[in-house]
CSV table of C-alpha atoms in Angstrom, one decimal:
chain,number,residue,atom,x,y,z
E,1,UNK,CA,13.1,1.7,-74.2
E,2,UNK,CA,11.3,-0.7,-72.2
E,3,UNK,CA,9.3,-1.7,-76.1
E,4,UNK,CA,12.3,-2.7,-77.7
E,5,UNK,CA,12.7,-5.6,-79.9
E,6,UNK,CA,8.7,-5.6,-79.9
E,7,UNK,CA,6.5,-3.7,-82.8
E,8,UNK,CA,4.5,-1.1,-80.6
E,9,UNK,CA,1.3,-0.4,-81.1
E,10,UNK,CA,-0.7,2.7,-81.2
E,11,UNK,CA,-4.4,2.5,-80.5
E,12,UNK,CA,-4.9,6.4,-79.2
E,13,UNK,CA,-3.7,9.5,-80.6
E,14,UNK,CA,-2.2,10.5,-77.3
E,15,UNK,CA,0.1,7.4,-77.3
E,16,UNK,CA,1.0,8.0,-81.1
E,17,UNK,CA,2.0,11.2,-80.2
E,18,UNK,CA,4.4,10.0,-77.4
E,19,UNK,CA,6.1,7.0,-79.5
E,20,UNK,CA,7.1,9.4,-82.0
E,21,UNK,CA,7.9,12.3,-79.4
E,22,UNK,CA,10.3,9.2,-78.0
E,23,UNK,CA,11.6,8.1,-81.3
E,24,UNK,CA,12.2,11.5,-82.3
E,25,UNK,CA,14.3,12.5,-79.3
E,26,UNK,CA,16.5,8.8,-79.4
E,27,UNK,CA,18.1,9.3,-83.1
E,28,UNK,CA,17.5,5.7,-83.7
E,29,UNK,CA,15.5,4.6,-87.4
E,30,UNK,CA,11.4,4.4,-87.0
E,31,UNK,CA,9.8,2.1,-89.2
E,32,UNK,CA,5.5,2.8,-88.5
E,33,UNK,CA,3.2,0.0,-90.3
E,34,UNK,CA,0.3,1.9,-91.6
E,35,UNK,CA,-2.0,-1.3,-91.1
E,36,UNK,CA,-5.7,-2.4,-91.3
E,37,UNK,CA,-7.0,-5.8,-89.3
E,38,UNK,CA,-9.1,-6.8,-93.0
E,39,UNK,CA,-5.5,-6.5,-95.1
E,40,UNK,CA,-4.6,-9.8,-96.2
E,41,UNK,CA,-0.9,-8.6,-97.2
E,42,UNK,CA,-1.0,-7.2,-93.6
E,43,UNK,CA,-1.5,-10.0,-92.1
E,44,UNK,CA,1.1,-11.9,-94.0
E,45,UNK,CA,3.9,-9.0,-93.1
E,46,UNK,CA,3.1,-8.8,-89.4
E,47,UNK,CA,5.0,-11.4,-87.8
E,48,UNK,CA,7.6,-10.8,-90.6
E,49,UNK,CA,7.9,-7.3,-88.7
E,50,UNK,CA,7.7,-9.1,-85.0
E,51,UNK,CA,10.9,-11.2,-85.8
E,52,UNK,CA,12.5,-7.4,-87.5
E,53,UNK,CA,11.9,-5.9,-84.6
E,54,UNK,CA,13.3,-8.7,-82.5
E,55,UNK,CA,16.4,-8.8,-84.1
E,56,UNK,CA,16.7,-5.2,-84.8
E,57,UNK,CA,16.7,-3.7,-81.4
E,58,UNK,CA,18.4,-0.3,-82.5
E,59,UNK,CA,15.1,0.5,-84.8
E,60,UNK,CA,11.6,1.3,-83.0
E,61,UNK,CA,9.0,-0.3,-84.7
E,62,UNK,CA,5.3,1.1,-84.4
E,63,UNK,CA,2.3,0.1,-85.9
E,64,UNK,CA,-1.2,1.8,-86.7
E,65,UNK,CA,-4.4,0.7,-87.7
E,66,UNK,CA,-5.7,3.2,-90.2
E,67,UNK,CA,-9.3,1.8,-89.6
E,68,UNK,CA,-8.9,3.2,-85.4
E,69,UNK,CA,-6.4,6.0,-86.0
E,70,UNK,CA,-8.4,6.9,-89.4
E,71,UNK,CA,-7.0,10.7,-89.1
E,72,UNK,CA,-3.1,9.7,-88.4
E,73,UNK,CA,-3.7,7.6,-91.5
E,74,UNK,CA,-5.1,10.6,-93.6
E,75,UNK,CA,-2.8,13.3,-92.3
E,76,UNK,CA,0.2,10.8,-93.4
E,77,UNK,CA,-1.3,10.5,-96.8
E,78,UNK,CA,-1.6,6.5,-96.8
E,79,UNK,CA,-3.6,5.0,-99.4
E,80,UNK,CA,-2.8,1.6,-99.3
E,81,UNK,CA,-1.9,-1.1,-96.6
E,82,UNK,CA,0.7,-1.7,-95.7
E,83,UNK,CA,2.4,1.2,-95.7
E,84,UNK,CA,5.9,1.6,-94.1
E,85,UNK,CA,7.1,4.8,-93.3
E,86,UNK,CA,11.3,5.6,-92.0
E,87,UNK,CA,11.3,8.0,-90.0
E,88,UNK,CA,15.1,9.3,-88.4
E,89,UNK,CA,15.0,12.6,-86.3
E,90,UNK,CA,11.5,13.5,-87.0
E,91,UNK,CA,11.9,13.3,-90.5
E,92,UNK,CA,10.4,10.7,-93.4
E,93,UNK,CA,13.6,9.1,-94.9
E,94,UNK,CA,11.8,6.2,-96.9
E,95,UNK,CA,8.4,5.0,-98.0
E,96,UNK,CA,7.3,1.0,-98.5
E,97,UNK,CA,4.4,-0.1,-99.9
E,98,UNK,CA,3.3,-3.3,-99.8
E,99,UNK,CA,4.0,-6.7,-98.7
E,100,UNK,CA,7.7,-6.3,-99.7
E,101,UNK,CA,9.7,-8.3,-97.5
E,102,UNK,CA,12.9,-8.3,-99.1
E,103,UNK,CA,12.5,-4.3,-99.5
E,104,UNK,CA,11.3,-3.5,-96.4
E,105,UNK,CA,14.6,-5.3,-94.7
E,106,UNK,CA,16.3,-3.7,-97.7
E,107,UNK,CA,15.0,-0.1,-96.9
E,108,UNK,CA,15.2,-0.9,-92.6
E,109,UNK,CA,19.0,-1.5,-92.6
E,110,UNK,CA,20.1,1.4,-95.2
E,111,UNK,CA,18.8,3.9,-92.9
E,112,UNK,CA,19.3,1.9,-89.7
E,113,UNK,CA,23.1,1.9,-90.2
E,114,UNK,CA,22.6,5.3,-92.6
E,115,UNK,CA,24.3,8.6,-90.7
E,116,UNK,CA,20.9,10.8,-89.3
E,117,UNK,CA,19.3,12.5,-91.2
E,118,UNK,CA,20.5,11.8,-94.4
E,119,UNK,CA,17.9,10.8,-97.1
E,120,UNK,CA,19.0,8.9,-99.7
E,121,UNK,CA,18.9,10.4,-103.3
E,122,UNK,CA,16.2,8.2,-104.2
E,123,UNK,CA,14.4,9.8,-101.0
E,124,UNK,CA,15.0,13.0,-101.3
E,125,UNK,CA,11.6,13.7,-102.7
E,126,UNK,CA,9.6,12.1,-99.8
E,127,UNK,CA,12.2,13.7,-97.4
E,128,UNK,CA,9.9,16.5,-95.4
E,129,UNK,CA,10.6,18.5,-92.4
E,130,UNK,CA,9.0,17.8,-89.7
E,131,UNK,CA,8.2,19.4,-86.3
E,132,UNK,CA,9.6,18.5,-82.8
E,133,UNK,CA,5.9,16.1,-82.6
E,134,UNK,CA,6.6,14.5,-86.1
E,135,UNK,CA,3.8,15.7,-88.6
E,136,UNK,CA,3.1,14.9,-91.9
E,137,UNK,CA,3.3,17.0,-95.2
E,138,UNK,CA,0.4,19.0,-96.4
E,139,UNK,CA,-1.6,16.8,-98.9
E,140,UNK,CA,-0.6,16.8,-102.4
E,141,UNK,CA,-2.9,18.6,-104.9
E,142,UNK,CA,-6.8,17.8,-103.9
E,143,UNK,CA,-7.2,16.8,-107.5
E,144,UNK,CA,-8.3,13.0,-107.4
E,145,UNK,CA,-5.5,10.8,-108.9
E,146,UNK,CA,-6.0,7.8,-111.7
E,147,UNK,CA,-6.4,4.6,-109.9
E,148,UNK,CA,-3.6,2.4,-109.4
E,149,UNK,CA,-2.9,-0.7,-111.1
E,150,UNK,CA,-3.9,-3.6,-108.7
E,151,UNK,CA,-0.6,-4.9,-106.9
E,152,UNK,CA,-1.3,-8.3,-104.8
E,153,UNK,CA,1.3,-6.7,-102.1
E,154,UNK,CA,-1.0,-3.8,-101.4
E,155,UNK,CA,-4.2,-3.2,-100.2
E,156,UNK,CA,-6.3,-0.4,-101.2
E,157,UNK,CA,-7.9,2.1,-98.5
C-alpha cells in the first residue's frame, strides 16, 4: 500500500469504506483510532501512533474523527476517545481504550504476529463477524448503562 508506515486518515465515508475494503482483502492487523480533535488523551497518543505505524509497516493504521464521521463512530459503538479497534480479516480481534501506550503496543503485536483470524480467549467476546465491507455489531441492549468511573486515559463522547 502506497499509506504504509503512515496512520491514514478517514475524513468521508466513501474513503472509510475503501481502507477497510483494502485492509480486509490484505490479511494484515488494522488498528482504527476512534479519535476526536478536543481529546486531550488523543492528542497525547497520536504521534505515539505515527512512530507505531512507522515502525510497524505490516499493520494498517487508520484513524477517525468521531466528531466528522459521527455515524461510523456510533455504528462501532465507541463511547469514549480514544478507542482502538484490531481488526484481521474483517473481523474485531481486540478493543483499547484509552491512552494506553504500553497496551496498545501490547495488543498491536499479539495480533500482528497472531495467525488470522484467531481471537484471543480474552477476545473472544468482542470477536464479531463481519461482512466483506467490515460492519459493526448491532448495538447492545438500548437500555442506558451506569456511568463510568472517570479514567484520565479516556475521554468521554
Amino acid at each position: 500500500m502506497a499509506e504504509e508506515g503512515q496512520v491514514i486518515s478517514c475524513h468521508t465515508i466513501e474513503a472509510w469504506e475503501e481502507q477497510l475494503q483494502k485492509g480486509n482483502g490484505s490479511g494484515k492487523l488494522m488498528v482504527v483510532d476512534f479519535t476526536a480533535s478536543w481529546c486531550g488523551p488523543c492528542r497525547f497518543i497520536s504521534p505515539i501512533l505515527a512512530e507505531f505505524a512507522r515502525r510497524m509497516t505490516d499493520v494498517i493504521f487508520l484513524k477517525v474523527d468521531v466528531d466528522e464521521l459521527k455515524t461510523v463512530a456510533e455504528d462501532w459503538a465507541v463511547e469514549a476517545m480514544p478507542t482502538f479497534m484490531f481488526l484481521k480479516e474483517g473481523k474485531i480481534v481486540d478493543k483499547v481504550v484509552g491512552a494506553k501506550k504500553e497496551e496498545l503496543q501490547q495488543t498491536i503485536m499479539k495480533h500482528a504476529t497472531a495467525p488470522s483470524p484467531a481471537p484471543a480467549p480474552a477476545a473472544a467476546a468482542l470477536a464479531t463477524p463481519v461482512a466483506a465491507v467490515a460492519e459493526p455489531a448491532p448495538a447492545a441492549d438500548p437500555a442506558p448503562a451506569p456511568a463510568p468511573a472517570a479514567d484520565p486515559a479516556t475521554a468521554n463522547v
